[in-house]
Short mmCIF file of C-alpha atoms and ligand atoms in Angstrom, two decimals:
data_model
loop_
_atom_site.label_atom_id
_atom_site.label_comp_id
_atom_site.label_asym_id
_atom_site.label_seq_id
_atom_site.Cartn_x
_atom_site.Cartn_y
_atom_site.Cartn_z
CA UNK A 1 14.05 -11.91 -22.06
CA UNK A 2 16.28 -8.65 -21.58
CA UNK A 3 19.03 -8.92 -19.50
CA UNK A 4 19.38 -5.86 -17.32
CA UNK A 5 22.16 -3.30 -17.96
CA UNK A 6 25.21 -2.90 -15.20
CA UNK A 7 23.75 0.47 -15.16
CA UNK A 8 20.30 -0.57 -14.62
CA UNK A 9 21.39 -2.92 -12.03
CA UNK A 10 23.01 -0.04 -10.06
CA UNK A 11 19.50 1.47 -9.88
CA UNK A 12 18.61 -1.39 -7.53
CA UNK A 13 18.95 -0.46 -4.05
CA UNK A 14 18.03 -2.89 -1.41
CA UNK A 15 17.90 -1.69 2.22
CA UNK A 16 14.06 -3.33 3.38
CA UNK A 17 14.87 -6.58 1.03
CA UNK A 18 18.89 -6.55 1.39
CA UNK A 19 17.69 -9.83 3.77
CA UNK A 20 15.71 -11.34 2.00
CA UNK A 21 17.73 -13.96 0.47
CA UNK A 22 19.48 -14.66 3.47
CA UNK A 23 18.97 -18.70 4.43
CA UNK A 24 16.32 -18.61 7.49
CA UNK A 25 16.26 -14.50 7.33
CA UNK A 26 13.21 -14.64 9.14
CA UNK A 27 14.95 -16.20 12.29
CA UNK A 28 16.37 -13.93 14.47
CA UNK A 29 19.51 -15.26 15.04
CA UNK A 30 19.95 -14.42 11.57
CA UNK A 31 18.43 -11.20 12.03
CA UNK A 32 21.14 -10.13 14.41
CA UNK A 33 24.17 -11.27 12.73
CA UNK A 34 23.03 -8.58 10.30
CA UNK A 35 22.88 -6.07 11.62
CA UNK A 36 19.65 -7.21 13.65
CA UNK A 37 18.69 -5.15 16.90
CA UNK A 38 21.48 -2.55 16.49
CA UNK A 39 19.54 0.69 15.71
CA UNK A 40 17.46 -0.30 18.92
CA UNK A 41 20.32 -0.01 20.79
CA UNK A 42 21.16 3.22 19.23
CA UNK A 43 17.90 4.32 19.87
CA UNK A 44 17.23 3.83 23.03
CA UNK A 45 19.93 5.76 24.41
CA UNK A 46 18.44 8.76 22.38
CA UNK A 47 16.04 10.86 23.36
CA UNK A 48 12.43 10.22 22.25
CA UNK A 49 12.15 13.68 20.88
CA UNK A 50 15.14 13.18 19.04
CA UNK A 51 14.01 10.17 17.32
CA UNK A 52 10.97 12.10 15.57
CA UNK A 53 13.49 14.79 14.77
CA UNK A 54 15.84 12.27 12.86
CA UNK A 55 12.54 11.06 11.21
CA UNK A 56 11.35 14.26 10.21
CA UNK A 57 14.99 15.02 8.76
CA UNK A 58 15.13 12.06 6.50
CA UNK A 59 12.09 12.53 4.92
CA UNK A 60 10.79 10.02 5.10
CA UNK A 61 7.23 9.04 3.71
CA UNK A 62 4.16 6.94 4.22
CA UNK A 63 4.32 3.63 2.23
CA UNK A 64 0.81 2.89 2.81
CA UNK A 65 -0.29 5.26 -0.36
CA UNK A 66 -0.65 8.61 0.41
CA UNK A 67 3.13 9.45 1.35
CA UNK A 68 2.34 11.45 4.74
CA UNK A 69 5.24 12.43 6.42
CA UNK A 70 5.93 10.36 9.17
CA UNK A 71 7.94 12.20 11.54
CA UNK A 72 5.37 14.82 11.06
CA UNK A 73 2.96 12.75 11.80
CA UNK A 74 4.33 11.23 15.19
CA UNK A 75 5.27 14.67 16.19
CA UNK A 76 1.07 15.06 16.31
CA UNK A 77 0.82 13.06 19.20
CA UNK A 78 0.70 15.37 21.97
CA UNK A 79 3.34 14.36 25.09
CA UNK A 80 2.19 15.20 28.53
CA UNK A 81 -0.98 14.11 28.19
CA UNK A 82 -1.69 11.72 30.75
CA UNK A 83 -3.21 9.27 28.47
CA UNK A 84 -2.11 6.18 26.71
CA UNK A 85 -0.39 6.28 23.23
CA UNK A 86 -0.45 3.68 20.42
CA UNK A 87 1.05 2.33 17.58
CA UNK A 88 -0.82 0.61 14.99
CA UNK A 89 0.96 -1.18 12.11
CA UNK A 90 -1.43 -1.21 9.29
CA UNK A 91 -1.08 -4.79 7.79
CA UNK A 92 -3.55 -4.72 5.69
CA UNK A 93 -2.80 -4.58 2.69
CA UNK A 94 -5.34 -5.21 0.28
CA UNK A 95 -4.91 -3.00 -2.56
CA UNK A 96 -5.24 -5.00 -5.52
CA UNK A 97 -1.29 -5.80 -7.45
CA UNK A 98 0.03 -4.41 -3.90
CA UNK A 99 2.72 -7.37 -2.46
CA UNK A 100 5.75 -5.42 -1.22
CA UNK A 101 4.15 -5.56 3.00
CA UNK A 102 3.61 -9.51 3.11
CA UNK A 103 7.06 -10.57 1.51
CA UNK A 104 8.30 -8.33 4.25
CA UNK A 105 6.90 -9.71 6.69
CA UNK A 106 7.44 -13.52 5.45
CA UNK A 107 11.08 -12.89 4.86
CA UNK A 108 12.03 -10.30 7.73
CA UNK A 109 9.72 -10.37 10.30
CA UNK A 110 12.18 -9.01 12.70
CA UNK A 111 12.45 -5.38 10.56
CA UNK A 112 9.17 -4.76 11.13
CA UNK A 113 9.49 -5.64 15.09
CA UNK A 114 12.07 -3.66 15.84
CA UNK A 115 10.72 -0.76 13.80
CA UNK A 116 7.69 -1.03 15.94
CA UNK A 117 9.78 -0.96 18.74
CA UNK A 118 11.86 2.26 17.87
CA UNK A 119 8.56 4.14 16.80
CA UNK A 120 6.48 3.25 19.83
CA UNK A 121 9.48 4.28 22.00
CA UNK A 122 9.81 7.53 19.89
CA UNK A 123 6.20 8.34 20.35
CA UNK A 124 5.79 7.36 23.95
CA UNK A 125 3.19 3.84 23.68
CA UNK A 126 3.58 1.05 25.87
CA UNK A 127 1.14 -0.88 23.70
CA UNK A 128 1.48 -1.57 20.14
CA UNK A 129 -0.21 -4.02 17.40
CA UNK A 130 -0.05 -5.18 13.82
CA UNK A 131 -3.17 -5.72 12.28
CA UNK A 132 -1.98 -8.12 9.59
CA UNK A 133 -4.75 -9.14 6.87
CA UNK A 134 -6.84 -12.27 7.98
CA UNK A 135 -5.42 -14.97 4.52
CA UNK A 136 -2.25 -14.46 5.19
CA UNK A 137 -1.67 -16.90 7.73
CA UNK A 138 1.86 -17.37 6.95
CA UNK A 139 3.05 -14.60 7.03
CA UNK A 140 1.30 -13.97 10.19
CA UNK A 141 2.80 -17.09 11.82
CA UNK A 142 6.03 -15.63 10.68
CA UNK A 143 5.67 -12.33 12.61
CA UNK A 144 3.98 -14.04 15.74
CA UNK A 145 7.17 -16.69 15.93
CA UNK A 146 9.29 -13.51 15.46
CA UNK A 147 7.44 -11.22 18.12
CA UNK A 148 7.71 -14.50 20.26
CA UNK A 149 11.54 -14.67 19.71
CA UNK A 150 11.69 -10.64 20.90
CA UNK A 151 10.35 -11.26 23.85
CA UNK A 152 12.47 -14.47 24.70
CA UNK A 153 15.59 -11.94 23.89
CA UNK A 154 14.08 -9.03 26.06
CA UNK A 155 13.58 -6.83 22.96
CA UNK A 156 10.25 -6.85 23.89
CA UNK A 157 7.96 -6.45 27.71
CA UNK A 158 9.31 -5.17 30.85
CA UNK A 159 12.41 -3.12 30.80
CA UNK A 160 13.94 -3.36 27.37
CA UNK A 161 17.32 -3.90 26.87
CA UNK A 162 17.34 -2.48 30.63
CA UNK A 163 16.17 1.03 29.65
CA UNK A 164 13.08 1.04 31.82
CA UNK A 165 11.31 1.47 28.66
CA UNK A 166 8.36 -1.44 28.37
CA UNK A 167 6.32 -2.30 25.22
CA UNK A 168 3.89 -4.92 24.71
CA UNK A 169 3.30 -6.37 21.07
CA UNK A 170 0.41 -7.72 19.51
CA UNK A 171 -0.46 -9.12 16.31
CA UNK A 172 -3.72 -9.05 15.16
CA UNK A 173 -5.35 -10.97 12.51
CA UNK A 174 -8.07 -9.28 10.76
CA UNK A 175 -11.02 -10.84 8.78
CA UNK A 176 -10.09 -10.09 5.34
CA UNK A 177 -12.18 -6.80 4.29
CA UNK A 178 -10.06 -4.08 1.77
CA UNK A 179 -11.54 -1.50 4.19
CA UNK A 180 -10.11 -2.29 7.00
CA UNK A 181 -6.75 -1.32 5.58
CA UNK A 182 -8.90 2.64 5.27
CA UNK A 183 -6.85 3.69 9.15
CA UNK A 184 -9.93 4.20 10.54
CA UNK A 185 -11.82 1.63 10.06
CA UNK A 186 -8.95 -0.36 11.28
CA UNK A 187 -9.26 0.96 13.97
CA UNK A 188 -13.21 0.25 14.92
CA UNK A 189 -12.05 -3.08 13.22
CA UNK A 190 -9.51 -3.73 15.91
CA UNK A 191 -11.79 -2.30 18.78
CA UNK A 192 -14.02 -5.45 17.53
CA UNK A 193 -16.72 -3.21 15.54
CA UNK A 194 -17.66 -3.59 12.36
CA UNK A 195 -14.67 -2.13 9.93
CA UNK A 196 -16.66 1.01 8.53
CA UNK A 197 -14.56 4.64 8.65
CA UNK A 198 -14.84 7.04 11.03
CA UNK A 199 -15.38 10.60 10.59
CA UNK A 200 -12.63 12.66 10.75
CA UNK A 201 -12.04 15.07 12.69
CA UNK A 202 -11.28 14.42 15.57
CA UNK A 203 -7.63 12.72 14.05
CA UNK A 204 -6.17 9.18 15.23
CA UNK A 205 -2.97 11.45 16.23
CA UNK A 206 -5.92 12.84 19.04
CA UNK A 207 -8.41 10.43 18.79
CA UNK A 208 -7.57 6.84 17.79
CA UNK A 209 -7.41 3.70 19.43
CA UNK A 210 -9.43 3.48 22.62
CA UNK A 211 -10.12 7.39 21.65
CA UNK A 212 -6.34 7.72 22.47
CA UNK A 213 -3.31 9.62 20.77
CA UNK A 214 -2.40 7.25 17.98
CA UNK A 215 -0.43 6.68 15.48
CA UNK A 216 -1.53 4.56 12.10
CA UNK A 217 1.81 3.46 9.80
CA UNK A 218 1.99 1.41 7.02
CA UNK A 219 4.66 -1.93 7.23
CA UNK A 220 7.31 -0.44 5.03
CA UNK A 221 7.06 2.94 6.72
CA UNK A 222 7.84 1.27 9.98
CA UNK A 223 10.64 -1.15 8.82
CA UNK A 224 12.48 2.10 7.00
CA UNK A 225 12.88 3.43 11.18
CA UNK A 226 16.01 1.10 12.02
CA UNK A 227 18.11 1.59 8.35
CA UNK A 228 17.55 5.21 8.93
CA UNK A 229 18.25 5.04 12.41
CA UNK A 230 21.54 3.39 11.95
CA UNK A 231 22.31 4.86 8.70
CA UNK A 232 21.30 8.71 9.29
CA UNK A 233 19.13 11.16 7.56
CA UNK A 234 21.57 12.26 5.52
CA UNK A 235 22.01 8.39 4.00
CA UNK A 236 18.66 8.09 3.69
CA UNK A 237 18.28 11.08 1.68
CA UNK A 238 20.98 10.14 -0.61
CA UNK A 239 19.05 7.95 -2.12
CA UNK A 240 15.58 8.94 -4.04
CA UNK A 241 14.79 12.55 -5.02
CA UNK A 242 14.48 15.61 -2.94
CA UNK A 243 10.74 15.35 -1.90
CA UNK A 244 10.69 11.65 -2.20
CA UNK A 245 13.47 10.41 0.05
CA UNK A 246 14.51 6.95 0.28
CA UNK A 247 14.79 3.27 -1.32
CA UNK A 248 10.66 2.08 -2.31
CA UNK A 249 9.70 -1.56 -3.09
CA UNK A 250 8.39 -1.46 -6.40
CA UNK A 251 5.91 -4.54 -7.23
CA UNK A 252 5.58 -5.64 -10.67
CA UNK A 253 2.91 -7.56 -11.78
CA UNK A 254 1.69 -8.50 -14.81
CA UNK A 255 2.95 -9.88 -18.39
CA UNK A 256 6.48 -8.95 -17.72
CA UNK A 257 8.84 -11.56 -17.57
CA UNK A 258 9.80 -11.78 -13.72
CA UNK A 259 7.18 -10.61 -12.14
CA UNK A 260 8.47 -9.87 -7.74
CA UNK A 261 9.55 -7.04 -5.81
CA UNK A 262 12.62 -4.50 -7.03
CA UNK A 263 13.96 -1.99 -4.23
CA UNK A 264 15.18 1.17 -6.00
CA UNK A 265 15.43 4.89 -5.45
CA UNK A 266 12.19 6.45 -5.35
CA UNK A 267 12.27 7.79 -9.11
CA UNK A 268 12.97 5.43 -10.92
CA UNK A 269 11.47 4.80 -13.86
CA UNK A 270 8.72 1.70 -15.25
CA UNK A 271 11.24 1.79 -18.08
CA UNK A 272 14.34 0.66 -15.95
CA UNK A 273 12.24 -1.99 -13.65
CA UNK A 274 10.77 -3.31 -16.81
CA UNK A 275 14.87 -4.38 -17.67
CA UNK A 276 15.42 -5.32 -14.61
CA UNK A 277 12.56 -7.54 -14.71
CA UNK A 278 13.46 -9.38 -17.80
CA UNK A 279 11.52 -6.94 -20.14
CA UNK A 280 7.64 -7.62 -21.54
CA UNK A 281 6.40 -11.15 -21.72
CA UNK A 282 7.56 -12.33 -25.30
CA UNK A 283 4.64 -11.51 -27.80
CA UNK A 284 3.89 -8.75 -25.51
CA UNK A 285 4.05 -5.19 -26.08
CA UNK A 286 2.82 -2.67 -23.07
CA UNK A 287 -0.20 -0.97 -23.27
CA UNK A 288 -1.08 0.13 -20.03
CA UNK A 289 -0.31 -0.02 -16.21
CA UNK A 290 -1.02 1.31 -12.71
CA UNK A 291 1.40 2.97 -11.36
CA UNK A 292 0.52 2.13 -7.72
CA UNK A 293 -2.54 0.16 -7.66
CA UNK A 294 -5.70 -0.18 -8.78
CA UNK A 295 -6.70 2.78 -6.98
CA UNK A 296 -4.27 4.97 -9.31
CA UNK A 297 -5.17 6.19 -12.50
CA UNK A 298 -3.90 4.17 -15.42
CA UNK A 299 -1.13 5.40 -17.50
CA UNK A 300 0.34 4.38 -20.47
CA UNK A 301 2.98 3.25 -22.85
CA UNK A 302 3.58 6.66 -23.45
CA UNK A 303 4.83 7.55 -19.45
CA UNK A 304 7.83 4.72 -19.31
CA UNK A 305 9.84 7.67 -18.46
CA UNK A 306 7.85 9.27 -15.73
CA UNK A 307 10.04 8.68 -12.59
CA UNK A 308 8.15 6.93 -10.21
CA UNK A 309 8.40 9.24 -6.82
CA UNK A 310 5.11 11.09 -5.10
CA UNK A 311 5.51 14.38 -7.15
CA UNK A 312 6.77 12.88 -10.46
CA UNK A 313 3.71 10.50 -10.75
CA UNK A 314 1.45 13.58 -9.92
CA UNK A 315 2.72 15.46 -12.86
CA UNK A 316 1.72 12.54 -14.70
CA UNK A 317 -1.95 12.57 -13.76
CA UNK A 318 -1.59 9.84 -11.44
CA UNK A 319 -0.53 8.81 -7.53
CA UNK A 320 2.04 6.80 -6.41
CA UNK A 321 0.09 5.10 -4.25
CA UNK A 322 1.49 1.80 -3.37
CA UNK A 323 3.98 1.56 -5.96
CA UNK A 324 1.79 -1.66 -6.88
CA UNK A 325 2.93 -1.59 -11.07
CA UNK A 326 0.44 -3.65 -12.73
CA UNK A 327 1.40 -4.20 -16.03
CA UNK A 328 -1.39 -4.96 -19.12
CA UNK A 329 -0.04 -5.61 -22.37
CA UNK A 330 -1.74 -4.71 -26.04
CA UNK A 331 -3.61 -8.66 -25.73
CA UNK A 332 -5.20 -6.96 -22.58
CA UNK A 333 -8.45 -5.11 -22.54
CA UNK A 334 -8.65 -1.61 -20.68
CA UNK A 335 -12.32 -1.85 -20.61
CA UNK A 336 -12.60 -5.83 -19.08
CA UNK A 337 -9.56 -4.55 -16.55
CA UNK A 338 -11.45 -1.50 -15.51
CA UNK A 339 -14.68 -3.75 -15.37
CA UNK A 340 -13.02 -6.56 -13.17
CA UNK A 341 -11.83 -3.58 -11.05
CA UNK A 342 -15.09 -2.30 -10.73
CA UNK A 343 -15.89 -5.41 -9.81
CA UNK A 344 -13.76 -5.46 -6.57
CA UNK A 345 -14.52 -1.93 -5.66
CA UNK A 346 -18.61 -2.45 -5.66
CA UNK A 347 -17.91 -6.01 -3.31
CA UNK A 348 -15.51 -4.25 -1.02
CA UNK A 349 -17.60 -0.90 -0.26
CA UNK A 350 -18.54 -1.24 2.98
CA UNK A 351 -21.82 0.36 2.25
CA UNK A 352 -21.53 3.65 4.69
CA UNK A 353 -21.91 6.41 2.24
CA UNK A 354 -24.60 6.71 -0.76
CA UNK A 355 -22.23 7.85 -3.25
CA UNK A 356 -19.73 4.96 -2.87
CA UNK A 357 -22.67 1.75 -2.48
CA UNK A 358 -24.96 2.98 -5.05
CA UNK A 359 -22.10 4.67 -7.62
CA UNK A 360 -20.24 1.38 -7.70
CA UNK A 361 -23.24 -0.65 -8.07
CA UNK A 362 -24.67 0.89 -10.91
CA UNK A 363 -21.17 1.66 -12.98
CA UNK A 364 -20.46 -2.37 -12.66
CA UNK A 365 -23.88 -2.70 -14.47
CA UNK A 366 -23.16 -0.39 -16.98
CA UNK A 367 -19.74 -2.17 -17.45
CA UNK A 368 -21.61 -5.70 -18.13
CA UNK A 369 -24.04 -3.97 -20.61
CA UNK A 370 -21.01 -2.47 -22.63
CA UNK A 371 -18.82 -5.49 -22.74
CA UNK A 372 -22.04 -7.60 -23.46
CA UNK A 373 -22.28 -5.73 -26.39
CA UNK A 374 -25.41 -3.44 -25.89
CA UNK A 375 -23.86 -0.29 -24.87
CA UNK A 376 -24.77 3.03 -25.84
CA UNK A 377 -22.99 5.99 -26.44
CA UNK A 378 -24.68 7.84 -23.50
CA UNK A 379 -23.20 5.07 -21.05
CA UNK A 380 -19.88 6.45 -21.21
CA UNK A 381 -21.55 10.20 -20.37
CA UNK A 382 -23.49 7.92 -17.44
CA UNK A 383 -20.10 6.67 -16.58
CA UNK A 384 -17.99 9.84 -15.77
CA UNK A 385 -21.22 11.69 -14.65
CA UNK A 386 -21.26 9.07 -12.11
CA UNK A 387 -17.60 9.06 -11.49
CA UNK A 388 -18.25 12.84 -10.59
CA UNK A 389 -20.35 12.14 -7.87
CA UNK A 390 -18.28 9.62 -6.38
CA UNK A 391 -15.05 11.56 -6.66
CA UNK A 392 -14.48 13.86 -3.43
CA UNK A 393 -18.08 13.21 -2.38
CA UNK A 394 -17.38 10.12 -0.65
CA UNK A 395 -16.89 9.20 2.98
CA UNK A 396 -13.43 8.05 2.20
CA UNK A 397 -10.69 7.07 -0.25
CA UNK A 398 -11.86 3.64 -1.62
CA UNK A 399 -15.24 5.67 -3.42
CA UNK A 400 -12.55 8.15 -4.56
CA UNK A 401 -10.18 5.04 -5.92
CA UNK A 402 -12.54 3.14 -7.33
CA UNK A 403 -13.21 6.05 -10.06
CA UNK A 404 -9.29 5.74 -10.96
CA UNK A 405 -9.51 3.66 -13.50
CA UNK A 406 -13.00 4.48 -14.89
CA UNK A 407 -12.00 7.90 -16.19
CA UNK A 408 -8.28 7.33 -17.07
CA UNK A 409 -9.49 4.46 -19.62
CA UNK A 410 -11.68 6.66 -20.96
CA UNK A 411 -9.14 9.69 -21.63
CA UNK A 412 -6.59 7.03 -22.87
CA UNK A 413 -8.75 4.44 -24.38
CA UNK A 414 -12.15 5.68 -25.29
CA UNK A 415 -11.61 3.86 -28.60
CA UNK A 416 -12.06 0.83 -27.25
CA UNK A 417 -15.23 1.47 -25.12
CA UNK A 418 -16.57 2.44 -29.09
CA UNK A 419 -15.54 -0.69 -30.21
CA UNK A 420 -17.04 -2.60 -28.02
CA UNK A 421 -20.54 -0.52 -28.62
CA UNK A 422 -20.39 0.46 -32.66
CA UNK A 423 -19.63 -3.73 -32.81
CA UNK A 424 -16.22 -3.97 -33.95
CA UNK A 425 -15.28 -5.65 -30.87
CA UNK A 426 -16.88 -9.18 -29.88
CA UNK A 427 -18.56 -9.05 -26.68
CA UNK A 428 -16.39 -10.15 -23.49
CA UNK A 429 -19.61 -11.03 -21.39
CA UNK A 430 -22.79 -12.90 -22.26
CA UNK A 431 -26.20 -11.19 -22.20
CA UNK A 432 -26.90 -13.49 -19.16
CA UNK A 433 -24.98 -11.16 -16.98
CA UNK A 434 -27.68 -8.07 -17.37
CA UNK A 435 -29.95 -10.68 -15.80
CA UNK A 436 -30.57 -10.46 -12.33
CA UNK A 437 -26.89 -10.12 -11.31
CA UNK A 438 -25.65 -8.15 -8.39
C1 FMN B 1 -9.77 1.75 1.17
C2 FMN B 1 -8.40 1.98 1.72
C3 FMN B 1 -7.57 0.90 1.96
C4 FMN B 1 -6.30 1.11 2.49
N1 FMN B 1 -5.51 0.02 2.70
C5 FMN B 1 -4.27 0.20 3.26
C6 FMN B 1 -3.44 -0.91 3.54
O1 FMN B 1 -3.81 -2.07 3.29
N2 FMN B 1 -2.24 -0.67 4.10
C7 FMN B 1 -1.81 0.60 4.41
O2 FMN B 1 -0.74 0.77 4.96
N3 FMN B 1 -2.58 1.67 4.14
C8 FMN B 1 -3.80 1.50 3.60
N4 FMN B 1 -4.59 2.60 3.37
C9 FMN B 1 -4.08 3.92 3.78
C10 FMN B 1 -4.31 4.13 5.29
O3 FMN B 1 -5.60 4.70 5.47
C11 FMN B 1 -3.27 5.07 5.91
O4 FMN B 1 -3.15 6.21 5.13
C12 FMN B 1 -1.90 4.42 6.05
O5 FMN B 1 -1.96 3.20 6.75
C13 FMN B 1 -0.99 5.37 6.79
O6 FMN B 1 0.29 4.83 6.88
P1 FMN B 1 1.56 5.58 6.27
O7 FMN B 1 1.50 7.02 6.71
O8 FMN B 1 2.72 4.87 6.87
O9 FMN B 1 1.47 5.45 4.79
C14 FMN B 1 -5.86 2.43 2.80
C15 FMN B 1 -6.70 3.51 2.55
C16 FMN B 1 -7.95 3.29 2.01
C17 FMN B 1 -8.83 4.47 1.75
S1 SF4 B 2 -16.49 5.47 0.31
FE1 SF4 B 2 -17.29 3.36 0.20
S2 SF4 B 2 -16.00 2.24 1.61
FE2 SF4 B 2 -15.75 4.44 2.11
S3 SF4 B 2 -17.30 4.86 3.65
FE3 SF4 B 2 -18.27 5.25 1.71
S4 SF4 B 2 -19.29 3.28 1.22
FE4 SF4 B 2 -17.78 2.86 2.79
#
């Protein structure tokens, strides 16, 4: 184990988790003695418009994965309208390796409640809701105990704080479908269809909820409003780089030696959270990783420097995504990983589009015939050909994800997909998987 330098531990910067230790931190008599409730305060003297204009200053971007800036994106909602406006906290979170949302929620419930509060006041809804993935019941019971205790306190309903601003709060439990984290499908999901996307446009900022001006934000997104309300834009900024604003949860996962959630500066670097997690697993040497989920193309040993913000992973060849770092070490297997992937990705489609249903389906049998040993050469041409027609010509982002993997192991690691078919690799799979399997 590596024991993280005093200048490596500087890199640490915990604002979301900085209560996460704290004994009973989900309680909200705890929450308060630190600093709990105090940017709603602040807030609600300001002016609504205001708010969105502090947001927009900080710079502060979407957590969920595609780094959207929020202000800009509650400044969509058009005011004056005459019809109702809603927040939806977007729970979800199913990306595979992605854990930074539910610890948050577990351990400080009450960020995430009064960051709801503050946004929904800022963008003018009198109804809000989490829509927290169906398995995790604890954390759920968490947040409903905590939403419970807001009320009690009058942080929540009629007349908050006595501002004349009301908000009611609801906490939905989905079923447990990767989809329904896709916004719109969360949304037919919580309008009790069946979670498939919609086609956009018309926008949720237009169109969402109830066909109403809405606004979709990701967990972290929303419990980054009261630091930044208290703190300023200008504090915000000072930590992170200059398009990537802010403090990010970074999950590692993986053969590292303690695997959990690190809060640093948006750029840091897989290098530095490797030391601060106690290095590689002894025996272990890195191979390869996702930088923010299985949805993001691999990279390798070679980008331990690449600082980890939205524009420095792009440069890379990758996304950010959901800062989700999976790490695979030179006893793991790019081409099983990518299969078991696959795997996911071809259960979780919900079946709308061709490309996506079909595209999956067939790459996971082309997977089983290479790692049962009876590839050809022309599956790895069948393989990105399909990739090609899943990429951009699918209905939404999980078609487009699920081809992450697929071609980055082939530009890094097409060695190993010719091992496994020239036979100098044993086969991972028995021929009994060709047979019959779906
Ligand atoms: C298949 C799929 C799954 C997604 N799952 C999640 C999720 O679990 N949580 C989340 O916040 N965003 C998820 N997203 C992204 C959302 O569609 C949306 O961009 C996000 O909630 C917006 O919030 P933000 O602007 O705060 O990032 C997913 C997208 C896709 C395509
Ligand atoms: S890309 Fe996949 S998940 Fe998205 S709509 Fe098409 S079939 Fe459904």
């Amino acid at each position: 184990m590596t024991t993280p330098r005093p200048e490596t531990v500087a890199k640490l910067t915990p604002v979301l988790t900085k209560r996460w230790l704290s004994p009973d931190a989900w309680r909200i008599g705890t929450y308060e003695q630190l600093d709990g409730y105090a940017a709603l305060r602040k807030a609600l003297k300001a002016h609504p418009d205001d708010l969105i204009q502090l947001i927009k200053d900080s710079g502060l971007r979407g957590r969920g994965g595609a780094g959207f800036p929020t202000g800009l994106k509650w400044g969509f909602i058009p005011q004056g309208d005459g019809k109702p406006h809603y927040l939806v906290v977007n729970a979800d979170e199913g990306e595979p390796g992605t854990c930074k949302d539910l610890p948050l929620m577990t351990h400080d419930p009450h960020a995430l409640v009064e960051g709801v509060i503050i946004a929904s006041y800022a963008i003018r809804a009198a109804r809000a809701y989490i829509y927290i993935r169906g398995e995790a019941v604890h954390a759920a019971r968490r947040l409903r105990n905590a939403v419970q205790e807001a009320y009690d306190k009058g942080y929540l309903g009629r007349n908050i704080l006595r501002s004349g601003y009301d908000l009611e709060l609801v906490v939905h439990s989905g079923a447990g479908a990767y989809i329904c984290g896709e916004e719109t499908a969360l949304l037919d999901s919580l309008e009790g269809f069946r979670g498939q996307p919609r086609l956009r446009p018309p926008f949720p900022a237009t169109h969402g909820l109830y066909a109403s001006p809405t606004v979709v934000n990701n967990v972290g997104t929303i419990a980054s409003v009261p630091p930044i309300v208290l703190g300023g834009a200008d504090w915000w900024k000072s930590m992170g780089t200059e398009k990537s604003s802010g403090p990010m949860i970074y999950s590692l996962s993986g053969r590292v030696v303690n695997p959990g959630q690190y809060e640093c500066s948006m750029g840091v670097t897989l290098r530095e959270l490797l030391e601060l997690a106690g290095g590689m697993q002894p025996g272990h040497n890195l191979r390869f990783w996702t930088p923010g989920g299985s949805s993001t193309p691999l990279l390798a040993a070679e980008h331990l420097d690449v600082p980890l913000d939205f524009e420095g992973v792009a440069a890379a060849g990758s996304i950010l995504g959901t800062t989700a770092t999976q790490i695979f070490s030179d006893q793991d297997c790019p081409v099983y990983a990518t299969y078991r992937w696959l795997e996911f990705y071809h259960h979780e489609s919900c079946g709308k589009c061709t490309p996506c249903r079909e595209g999956n389906y067939w790459m996971v049998r082309v997977y089983r015939r290479i790692l049962a040993g009876q590839g050809t050469h022309e599956d790895l041409d069948t393989l990105l050909d399909t990739c090609d027609n899943i990429l951009g010509r699918s209905f939404c982002g999980l078609g487009d994800g699920a081809t992450s993997s697929v071609t980055s192991s082939l530009q890094y690691f097409k060695q190993d997909y010719l091992d496994y078919i020239e036979g100098r690799t044993a086969p991972k799979l028995s021929e009994k998987t060709l047979v019959g399997a779906h």
